[in-house]
């Protein structure tokens, strides 16, 4: 069983290294390029939130862990020790409004939700833990949950 | 990300290559600000060689479009495909902008 783990400072200049190292591991584990792209987007959005808000200007670190469960599901956890912040509690942005009414911001978490099959937040001790689950082999737009529902 | 700027009679074409992530988006903002300062009001953004975009990139494009709307200008998109197209569709950005299959079609529309 292969695991991935990387810890780096929570600053935007490390974004590329976080994404590149995680992507290498995902590729080695056989995740399809298209799905790697989706994970990259979800992880970037989560990281940028942490870089901007978690440590409120003070230095801090981010850890990314990766693992595979049930032979098929990639579990990616993003951990920070910043202020408690439940990404999953944010309201949905309005994605139907026109140019004039469109607000800048608020899209990141919406994109995360659309890129992964499951998204779970928990506060563990003094850390925020955001868990993303991506199935290795299913249809492009079907999540593992939908699969279960369809079979029931 | 690389940004190639080409001035045509009808509009300026910004061709994006590579990845428009949170690190690259400010680079787009600076180029766009330069074009606005030069008086350009019609901007075509061509995505033929862009392989990735995140919300930071979307916000940069939205910010430019909002500025141009205030001055009777416009942003037109061309060559949206693959994962970049998917992000535009999911976020509803496909509904905000005129989109053409090819850059030439976007130019011809002006």
PDB file of N, CA, C and O in Angstrom, chain A residues 12 15 19 37-38 40-41 44-45 48 95-108 110-111 114-115 140-141, chain B residues 19-23 52-56 58-60 62-63 65-66 69-70 82-83 86-87 90-93 95-97:
ATOM      1  N   UNK A  12       1.839  30.953  -0.950  1.00  0.00           N
ATOM      2  CA  UNK A  12       1.445  30.758  -2.350  1.00  0.00           C
ATOM      3  C   UNK A  12       2.617  30.296  -3.222  1.00  0.00           C
ATOM      4  O   UNK A  12       2.417  29.580  -4.199  1.00  0.00           O
ATOM      5  N   UNK A  15       2.606  26.607  -3.883  1.00  0.00           N
ATOM      6  CA  UNK A  15       1.474  25.972  -4.551  1.00  0.00           C
ATOM      7  C   UNK A  15       1.932  24.970  -5.623  1.00  0.00           C
ATOM      8  O   UNK A  15       1.485  23.827  -5.660  1.00  0.00           O
ATOM      9  N   UNK A  19       1.221  20.847  -5.680  1.00  0.00           N
ATOM     10  CA  UNK A  19       0.434  20.234  -6.759  1.00  0.00           C
ATOM     11  C   UNK A  19       1.283  19.227  -7.541  1.00  0.00           C
ATOM     12  O   UNK A  19       0.835  18.127  -7.865  1.00  0.00           O
ATOM     13  N   UNK A  37      -6.270  15.999 -13.056  1.00  0.00           N
ATOM     14  CA  UNK A  37      -6.574  17.408 -13.290  1.00  0.00           C
ATOM     15  C   UNK A  37      -7.664  17.916 -12.360  1.00  0.00           C
ATOM     16  O   UNK A  37      -7.601  19.032 -11.847  1.00  0.00           O
ATOM     17  N   UNK A  38      -8.662  17.067 -12.113  1.00  0.00           N
ATOM     18  CA  UNK A  38      -9.760  17.467 -11.217  1.00  0.00           C
ATOM     19  C   UNK A  38      -9.270  17.578  -9.778  1.00  0.00           C
ATOM     20  O   UNK A  38      -9.654  18.478  -9.047  1.00  0.00           O
ATOM     21  N   UNK A  40      -6.205  18.246  -8.923  1.00  0.00           N
ATOM     22  CA  UNK A  40      -5.359  19.449  -8.877  1.00  0.00           C
ATOM     23  C   UNK A  40      -6.190  20.688  -8.602  1.00  0.00           C
ATOM     24  O   UNK A  40      -5.824  21.543  -7.796  1.00  0.00           O
ATOM     25  N   UNK A  41      -7.328  20.772  -9.275  1.00  0.00           N
ATOM     26  CA  UNK A  41      -8.179  21.953  -9.092  1.00  0.00           C
ATOM     27  C   UNK A  41      -8.736  21.995  -7.667  1.00  0.00           C
ATOM     28  O   UNK A  41      -8.674  23.031  -6.991  1.00  0.00           O
ATOM     29  N   UNK A  44      -5.865  22.799  -5.265  1.00  0.00           N
ATOM     30  CA  UNK A  44      -5.444  24.211  -5.347  1.00  0.00           C
ATOM     31  C   UNK A  44      -6.422  25.118  -4.614  1.00  0.00           C
ATOM     32  O   UNK A  44      -6.021  25.992  -3.833  1.00  0.00           O
ATOM     33  N   UNK A  45      -7.718  24.914  -4.849  1.00  0.00           N
ATOM     34  CA  UNK A  45      -8.713  25.781  -4.211  1.00  0.00           C
ATOM     35  C   UNK A  45      -8.623  25.690  -2.685  1.00  0.00           C
ATOM     36  O   UNK A  45      -8.696  26.702  -1.987  1.00  0.00           O
ATOM     37  N   UNK A  48      -5.260  27.404  -1.495  1.00  0.00           N
ATOM     38  CA  UNK A  48      -5.256  28.867  -1.599  1.00  0.00           C
ATOM     39  C   UNK A  48      -6.090  29.479  -0.466  1.00  0.00           C
ATOM     40  O   UNK A  48      -5.713  30.495   0.116  1.00  0.00           O
ATOM     41  N   UNK A  95     -24.427  30.762  -9.483  1.00  0.00           N
ATOM     42  CA  UNK A  95     -23.678  30.502 -10.720  1.00  0.00           C
ATOM     43  C   UNK A  95     -24.540  30.763 -11.955  1.00  0.00           C
ATOM     44  O   UNK A  95     -24.212  30.337 -13.053  1.00  0.00           O
ATOM     45  N   UNK A  96     -25.665  31.451 -11.733  1.00  0.00           N
ATOM     46  CA  UNK A  96     -26.534  31.704 -12.888  1.00  0.00           C
ATOM     47  C   UNK A  96     -26.660  33.182 -13.214  1.00  0.00           C
ATOM     48  O   UNK A  96     -27.259  33.542 -14.217  1.00  0.00           O
ATOM     49  N   UNK A  97     -26.134  34.042 -12.349  1.00  0.00           N
ATOM     50  CA  UNK A  97     -26.321  35.469 -12.578  1.00  0.00           C
ATOM     51  C   UNK A  97     -25.436  35.968 -13.720  1.00  0.00           C
ATOM     52  O   UNK A  97     -24.422  35.353 -14.066  1.00  0.00           O
ATOM     53  N   UNK A  98     -25.824  37.088 -14.275  1.00  0.00           N
ATOM     54  CA  UNK A  98     -25.096  37.669 -15.398  1.00  0.00           C
ATOM     55  C   UNK A  98     -23.877  38.446 -14.942  1.00  0.00           C
ATOM     56  O   UNK A  98     -23.558  38.500 -13.750  1.00  0.00           O
ATOM     57  N   UNK A  99     -23.236  39.070 -15.906  1.00  0.00           N
ATOM     58  CA  UNK A  99     -21.965  39.763 -15.637  1.00  0.00           C
ATOM     59  C   UNK A  99     -22.103  40.832 -14.552  1.00  0.00           C
ATOM     60  O   UNK A  99     -21.300  40.900 -13.624  1.00  0.00           O
ATOM     61  N   UNK A 100     -23.130  41.627 -14.653  1.00  0.00           N
ATOM     62  CA  UNK A 100     -23.262  42.759 -13.733  1.00  0.00           C
ATOM     63  C   UNK A 100     -23.493  42.293 -12.293  1.00  0.00           C
ATOM     64  O   UNK A 100     -22.936  42.857 -11.350  1.00  0.00           O
ATOM     65  N   UNK A 101     -24.295  41.233 -12.142  1.00  0.00           N
ATOM     66  CA  UNK A 101     -24.659  40.785 -10.796  1.00  0.00           C
ATOM     67  C   UNK A 101     -23.607  39.834 -10.208  1.00  0.00           C
ATOM     68  O   UNK A 101     -23.627  39.570  -9.014  1.00  0.00           O
ATOM     69  N   UNK A 102     -22.756  39.298 -11.057  1.00  0.00           N
ATOM     70  CA  UNK A 102     -21.781  38.313 -10.591  1.00  0.00           C
ATOM     71  C   UNK A 102     -20.845  38.901  -9.549  1.00  0.00           C
ATOM     72  O   UNK A 102     -20.267  39.957  -9.748  1.00  0.00           O
ATOM     73  N   UNK A 103     -20.669  38.168  -8.456  1.00  0.00           N
ATOM     74  CA  UNK A 103     -19.731  38.615  -7.435  1.00  0.00           C
ATOM     75  C   UNK A 103     -18.378  37.952  -7.650  1.00  0.00           C
ATOM     76  O   UNK A 103     -18.290  36.817  -8.105  1.00  0.00           O
ATOM     77  N   UNK A 104     -17.334  38.712  -7.341  1.00  0.00           N
ATOM     78  CA  UNK A 104     -16.003  38.135  -7.386  1.00  0.00           C
ATOM     79  C   UNK A 104     -15.832  37.274  -6.138  1.00  0.00           C
ATOM     80  O   UNK A 104     -16.155  37.694  -5.044  1.00  0.00           O
ATOM     81  N   UNK A 105     -15.330  36.080  -6.297  1.00  0.00           N
ATOM     82  CA  UNK A 105     -15.078  35.246  -5.125  1.00  0.00           C
ATOM     83  C   UNK A 105     -16.194  34.265  -4.838  1.00  0.00           C
ATOM     84  O   UNK A 105     -17.262  34.309  -5.438  1.00  0.00           O
ATOM     85  N   UNK A 106     -15.909  33.326  -3.929  1.00  0.00           N
ATOM     86  CA  UNK A 106     -16.902  32.349  -3.515  1.00  0.00           C
ATOM     87  C   UNK A 106     -17.003  31.125  -4.404  1.00  0.00           C
ATOM     88  O   UNK A 106     -17.779  30.214  -4.140  1.00  0.00           O
ATOM     89  N   UNK A 107     -16.193  31.078  -5.454  1.00  0.00           N
ATOM     90  CA  UNK A 107     -16.289  29.952  -6.390  1.00  0.00           C
ATOM     91  C   UNK A 107     -15.423  28.759  -6.001  1.00  0.00           C
ATOM     92  O   UNK A 107     -15.682  27.637  -6.430  1.00  0.00           O
ATOM     93  N   UNK A 108     -14.381  29.010  -5.215  1.00  0.00           N
ATOM     94  CA  UNK A 108     -13.388  27.963  -4.927  1.00  0.00           C
ATOM     95  C   UNK A 108     -14.002  26.702  -4.348  1.00  0.00           C
ATOM     96  O   UNK A 108     -13.802  25.597  -4.870  1.00  0.00           O
ATOM     97  N   UNK A 110     -17.084  25.819  -4.261  1.00  0.00           N
ATOM     98  CA  UNK A 110     -18.050  25.267  -5.209  1.00  0.00           C
ATOM     99  C   UNK A 110     -17.336  24.351  -6.215  1.00  0.00           C
ATOM    100  O   UNK A 110     -17.811  23.261  -6.531  1.00  0.00           O
ATOM    101  N   UNK A 111     -16.186  24.794  -6.701  1.00  0.00           N
ATOM    102  CA  UNK A 111     -15.428  23.966  -7.640  1.00  0.00           C
ATOM    103  C   UNK A 111     -14.926  22.689  -6.962  1.00  0.00           C
ATOM    104  O   UNK A 111     -14.969  21.612  -7.542  1.00  0.00           O
ATOM    105  N   UNK A 114     -17.490  20.083  -6.892  1.00  0.00           N
ATOM    106  CA  UNK A 114     -17.779  19.509  -8.209  1.00  0.00           C
ATOM    107  C   UNK A 114     -16.665  18.626  -8.750  1.00  0.00           C
ATOM    108  O   UNK A 114     -16.861  17.908  -9.720  1.00  0.00           O
ATOM    109  N   UNK A 115     -15.485  18.708  -8.167  1.00  0.00           N
ATOM    110  CA  UNK A 115     -14.337  17.965  -8.685  1.00  0.00           C
ATOM    111  C   UNK A 115     -14.117  16.636  -7.979  1.00  0.00           C
ATOM    112  O   UNK A 115     -13.405  15.778  -8.481  1.00  0.00           O
ATOM    113  N   UNK A 140     -17.196   9.488 -15.820  1.00  0.00           N
ATOM    114  CA  UNK A 140     -16.641  10.812 -15.668  1.00  0.00           C
ATOM    115  C   UNK A 140     -17.463  11.670 -14.714  1.00  0.00           C
ATOM    116  O   UNK A 140     -16.934  12.414 -13.909  1.00  0.00           O
ATOM    117  N   UNK A 141     -18.763  11.573 -14.802  1.00  0.00           N
ATOM    118  CA  UNK A 141     -19.592  12.475 -14.008  1.00  0.00           C
ATOM    119  C   UNK A 141     -20.332  11.762 -12.886  1.00  0.00           C
ATOM    120  O   UNK A 141     -21.113  12.350 -12.191  1.00  0.00           O
TER     121      UNK A 141
ATOM    122  N   UNK B  19      -0.914  26.975 -17.567  1.00  0.00           N
ATOM    123  CA  UNK B  19      -1.820  26.832 -16.418  1.00  0.00           C
ATOM    124  C   UNK B  19      -2.140  28.192 -15.814  1.00  0.00           C
ATOM    125  O   UNK B  19      -1.242  28.917 -15.414  1.00  0.00           O
ATOM    126  N   UNK B  20      -3.433  28.492 -15.723  1.00  0.00           N
ATOM    127  CA  UNK B  20      -3.852  29.749 -15.119  1.00  0.00           C
ATOM    128  C   UNK B  20      -4.306  29.451 -13.688  1.00  0.00           C
ATOM    129  O   UNK B  20      -5.496  29.310 -13.406  1.00  0.00           O
ATOM    130  N   UNK B  21      -3.327  29.340 -12.782  1.00  0.00           N
ATOM    131  CA  UNK B  21      -3.633  29.053 -11.385  1.00  0.00           C
ATOM    132  C   UNK B  21      -3.510  30.328 -10.554  1.00  0.00           C
ATOM    133  O   UNK B  21      -3.392  31.430 -11.094  1.00  0.00           O
ATOM    134  N   UNK B  22      -3.529  30.164  -9.236  1.00  0.00           N
ATOM    135  CA  UNK B  22      -3.519  31.338  -8.353  1.00  0.00           C
ATOM    136  C   UNK B  22      -2.188  32.086  -8.429  1.00  0.00           C
ATOM    137  O   UNK B  22      -2.119  33.259  -8.077  1.00  0.00           O
ATOM    138  N   UNK B  23      -1.138  31.408  -8.879  1.00  0.00           N
ATOM    139  CA  UNK B  23       0.158  32.077  -9.036  1.00  0.00           C
ATOM    140  C   UNK B  23       0.181  32.882 -10.338  1.00  0.00           C
ATOM    141  O   UNK B  23       0.734  33.982 -10.400  1.00  0.00           O
ATOM    142  N   UNK B  52      -5.353  24.384 -18.009  1.00  0.00           N
ATOM    143  CA  UNK B  52      -5.866  24.346 -16.624  1.00  0.00           C
ATOM    144  C   UNK B  52      -6.281  25.736 -16.196  1.00  0.00           C
ATOM    145  O   UNK B  52      -5.596  26.712 -16.516  1.00  0.00           O
ATOM    146  N   UNK B  53      -7.404  25.829 -15.484  1.00  0.00           N
ATOM    147  CA  UNK B  53      -7.799  27.115 -14.904  1.00  0.00           C
ATOM    148  C   UNK B  53      -8.457  26.847 -13.557  1.00  0.00           C
ATOM    149  O   UNK B  53      -9.179  25.858 -13.392  1.00  0.00           O
ATOM    150  N   UNK B  54      -8.172  27.693 -12.582  1.00  0.00           N
ATOM    151  CA  UNK B  54      -8.807  27.568 -11.264  1.00  0.00           C
ATOM    152  C   UNK B  54      -9.648  28.823 -11.021  1.00  0.00           C
ATOM    153  O   UNK B  54      -9.733  29.716 -11.876  1.00  0.00           O
ATOM    154  N   UNK B  55     -10.258  28.915  -9.833  1.00  0.00           N
ATOM    155  CA  UNK B  55     -11.152  30.046  -9.563  1.00  0.00           C
ATOM    156  C   UNK B  55     -10.398  31.374  -9.610  1.00  0.00           C
ATOM    157  O   UNK B  55     -10.982  32.405  -9.927  1.00  0.00           O
ATOM    158  N   UNK B  56      -9.103  31.342  -9.306  1.00  0.00           N
ATOM    159  CA  UNK B  56      -8.319  32.584  -9.381  1.00  0.00           C
ATOM    160  C   UNK B  56      -8.308  33.119 -10.813  1.00  0.00           C
ATOM    161  O   UNK B  56      -8.449  34.327 -11.043  1.00  0.00           O
ATOM    162  N   UNK B  58     -10.602  32.422 -13.158  1.00  0.00           N
ATOM    163  CA  UNK B  58     -11.965  32.859 -13.482  1.00  0.00           C
ATOM    164  C   UNK B  58     -12.208  34.262 -12.946  1.00  0.00           C
ATOM    165  O   UNK B  58     -12.789  35.118 -13.616  1.00  0.00           O
ATOM    166  N   UNK B  59     -11.749  34.500 -11.704  1.00  0.00           N
ATOM    167  CA  UNK B  59     -11.988  35.808 -11.098  1.00  0.00           C
ATOM    168  C   UNK B  59     -11.246  36.923 -11.825  1.00  0.00           C
ATOM    169  O   UNK B  59     -11.755  38.042 -11.937  1.00  0.00           O
ATOM    170  N   UNK B  60     -10.054  36.623 -12.315  1.00  0.00           N
ATOM    171  CA  UNK B  60      -9.307  37.631 -13.073  1.00  0.00           C
ATOM    172  C   UNK B  60     -10.057  38.015 -14.342  1.00  0.00           C
ATOM    173  O   UNK B  60     -10.131  39.193 -14.719  1.00  0.00           O
ATOM    174  N   UNK B  62     -13.302  37.636 -14.877  1.00  0.00           N
ATOM    175  CA  UNK B  62     -14.527  38.347 -14.488  1.00  0.00           C
ATOM    176  C   UNK B  62     -14.226  39.805 -14.135  1.00  0.00           C
ATOM    177  O   UNK B  62     -14.960  40.714 -14.541  1.00  0.00           O
ATOM    178  N   UNK B  63     -13.141  40.018 -13.413  1.00  0.00           N
ATOM    179  CA  UNK B  63     -12.773  41.382 -13.012  1.00  0.00           C
ATOM    180  C   UNK B  63     -12.507  42.251 -14.244  1.00  0.00           C
ATOM    181  O   UNK B  63     -12.938  43.404 -14.317  1.00  0.00           O
ATOM    182  N   UNK B  65     -13.746  41.755 -17.271  1.00  0.00           N
ATOM    183  CA  UNK B  65     -15.018  41.967 -17.972  1.00  0.00           C
ATOM    184  C   UNK B  65     -15.849  43.043 -17.283  1.00  0.00           C
ATOM    185  O   UNK B  65     -16.505  43.853 -17.942  1.00  0.00           O
ATOM    186  N   UNK B  66     -15.827  43.059 -15.953  1.00  0.00           N
ATOM    187  CA  UNK B  66     -16.587  44.076 -15.210  1.00  0.00           C
ATOM    188  C   UNK B  66     -16.020  45.477 -15.484  1.00  0.00           C
ATOM    189  O   UNK B  66     -16.774  46.431 -15.674  1.00  0.00           O
ATOM    190  N   UNK B  69     -17.052  46.453 -18.998  1.00  0.00           N
ATOM    191  CA  UNK B  69     -18.473  46.752 -19.120  1.00  0.00           C
ATOM    192  C   UNK B  69     -18.745  48.205 -18.723  1.00  0.00           C
ATOM    193  O   UNK B  69     -19.568  48.881 -19.323  1.00  0.00           O
ATOM    194  N   UNK B  70     -17.999  48.662 -17.721  1.00  0.00           N
ATOM    195  CA  UNK B  70     -18.168  50.041 -17.260  1.00  0.00           C
ATOM    196  C   UNK B  70     -17.772  51.050 -18.340  1.00  0.00           C
ATOM    197  O   UNK B  70     -18.207  52.190 -18.320  1.00  0.00           O
ATOM    198  N   UNK B  82     -12.163  20.942 -23.358  1.00  0.00           N
ATOM    199  CA  UNK B  82     -11.608  20.057 -22.330  1.00  0.00           C
ATOM    200  C   UNK B  82     -11.891  20.522 -20.919  1.00  0.00           C
ATOM    201  O   UNK B  82     -12.972  21.040 -20.628  1.00  0.00           O
ATOM    202  N   UNK B  83     -10.913  20.307 -20.027  1.00  0.00           N
ATOM    203  CA  UNK B  83     -11.126  20.638 -18.616  1.00  0.00           C
ATOM    204  C   UNK B  83     -11.378  22.124 -18.373  1.00  0.00           C
ATOM    205  O   UNK B  83     -12.107  22.484 -17.451  1.00  0.00           O
ATOM    206  N   UNK B  86     -14.941  22.730 -19.036  1.00  0.00           N
ATOM    207  CA  UNK B  86     -15.740  22.148 -17.956  1.00  0.00           C
ATOM    208  C   UNK B  86     -15.851  23.118 -16.768  1.00  0.00           C
ATOM    209  O   UNK B  86     -16.918  23.291 -16.187  1.00  0.00           O
ATOM    210  N   UNK B  87     -14.724  23.760 -16.422  1.00  0.00           N
ATOM    211  CA  UNK B  87     -14.734  24.707 -15.304  1.00  0.00           C
ATOM    212  C   UNK B  87     -15.618  25.915 -15.629  1.00  0.00           C
ATOM    213  O   UNK B  87     -16.354  26.406 -14.777  1.00  0.00           O
ATOM    214  N   UNK B  90     -19.311  24.554 -15.298  1.00  0.00           N
ATOM    215  CA  UNK B  90     -19.725  24.308 -13.910  1.00  0.00           C
ATOM    216  C   UNK B  90     -19.984  25.624 -13.176  1.00  0.00           C
ATOM    217  O   UNK B  90     -20.942  25.753 -12.423  1.00  0.00           O
ATOM    218  N   UNK B  91     -19.113  26.593 -13.402  1.00  0.00           N
ATOM    219  CA  UNK B  91     -19.206  27.852 -12.657  1.00  0.00           C
ATOM    220  C   UNK B  91     -20.241  28.806 -13.253  1.00  0.00           C
ATOM    221  O   UNK B  91     -20.476  29.883 -12.718  1.00  0.00           O
ATOM    222  N   UNK B  92     -20.838  28.406 -14.359  1.00  0.00           N
ATOM    223  CA  UNK B  92     -21.817  29.269 -15.006  1.00  0.00           C
ATOM    224  C   UNK B  92     -21.173  30.395 -15.798  1.00  0.00           C
ATOM    225  O   UNK B  92     -21.867  31.272 -16.315  1.00  0.00           O
ATOM    226  N   UNK B  93     -19.842  30.389 -15.899  1.00  0.00           N
ATOM    227  CA  UNK B  93     -19.156  31.454 -16.641  1.00  0.00           C
ATOM    228  C   UNK B  93     -19.442  31.380 -18.137  1.00  0.00           C
ATOM    229  O   UNK B  93     -19.314  32.377 -18.842  1.00  0.00           O
ATOM    230  N   UNK B  95     -22.201  31.210 -19.365  1.00  0.00           N
ATOM    231  CA  UNK B  95     -23.410  31.998 -19.624  1.00  0.00           C
ATOM    232  C   UNK B  95     -23.125  33.499 -19.658  1.00  0.00           C
ATOM    233  O   UNK B  95     -23.923  34.280 -20.157  1.00  0.00           O
ATOM    234  N   UNK B  96     -21.988  33.893 -19.095  1.00  0.00           N
ATOM    235  CA  UNK B  96     -21.696  35.326 -18.941  1.00  0.00           C
ATOM    236  C   UNK B  96     -21.068  35.915 -20.195  1.00  0.00           C
ATOM    237  O   UNK B  96     -21.267  37.078 -20.507  1.00  0.00           O
ATOM    238  N   UNK B  97     -20.275  35.089 -20.897  1.00  0.00           N
ATOM    239  CA  UNK B  97     -19.454  35.615 -21.993  1.00  0.00           C
ATOM    240  C   UNK B  97     -19.893  35.071 -23.349  1.00  0.00           C
ATOM    241  O   UNK B  97     -20.317  33.925 -23.450  1.00  0.00           O
TER     242      UNK B  97
END
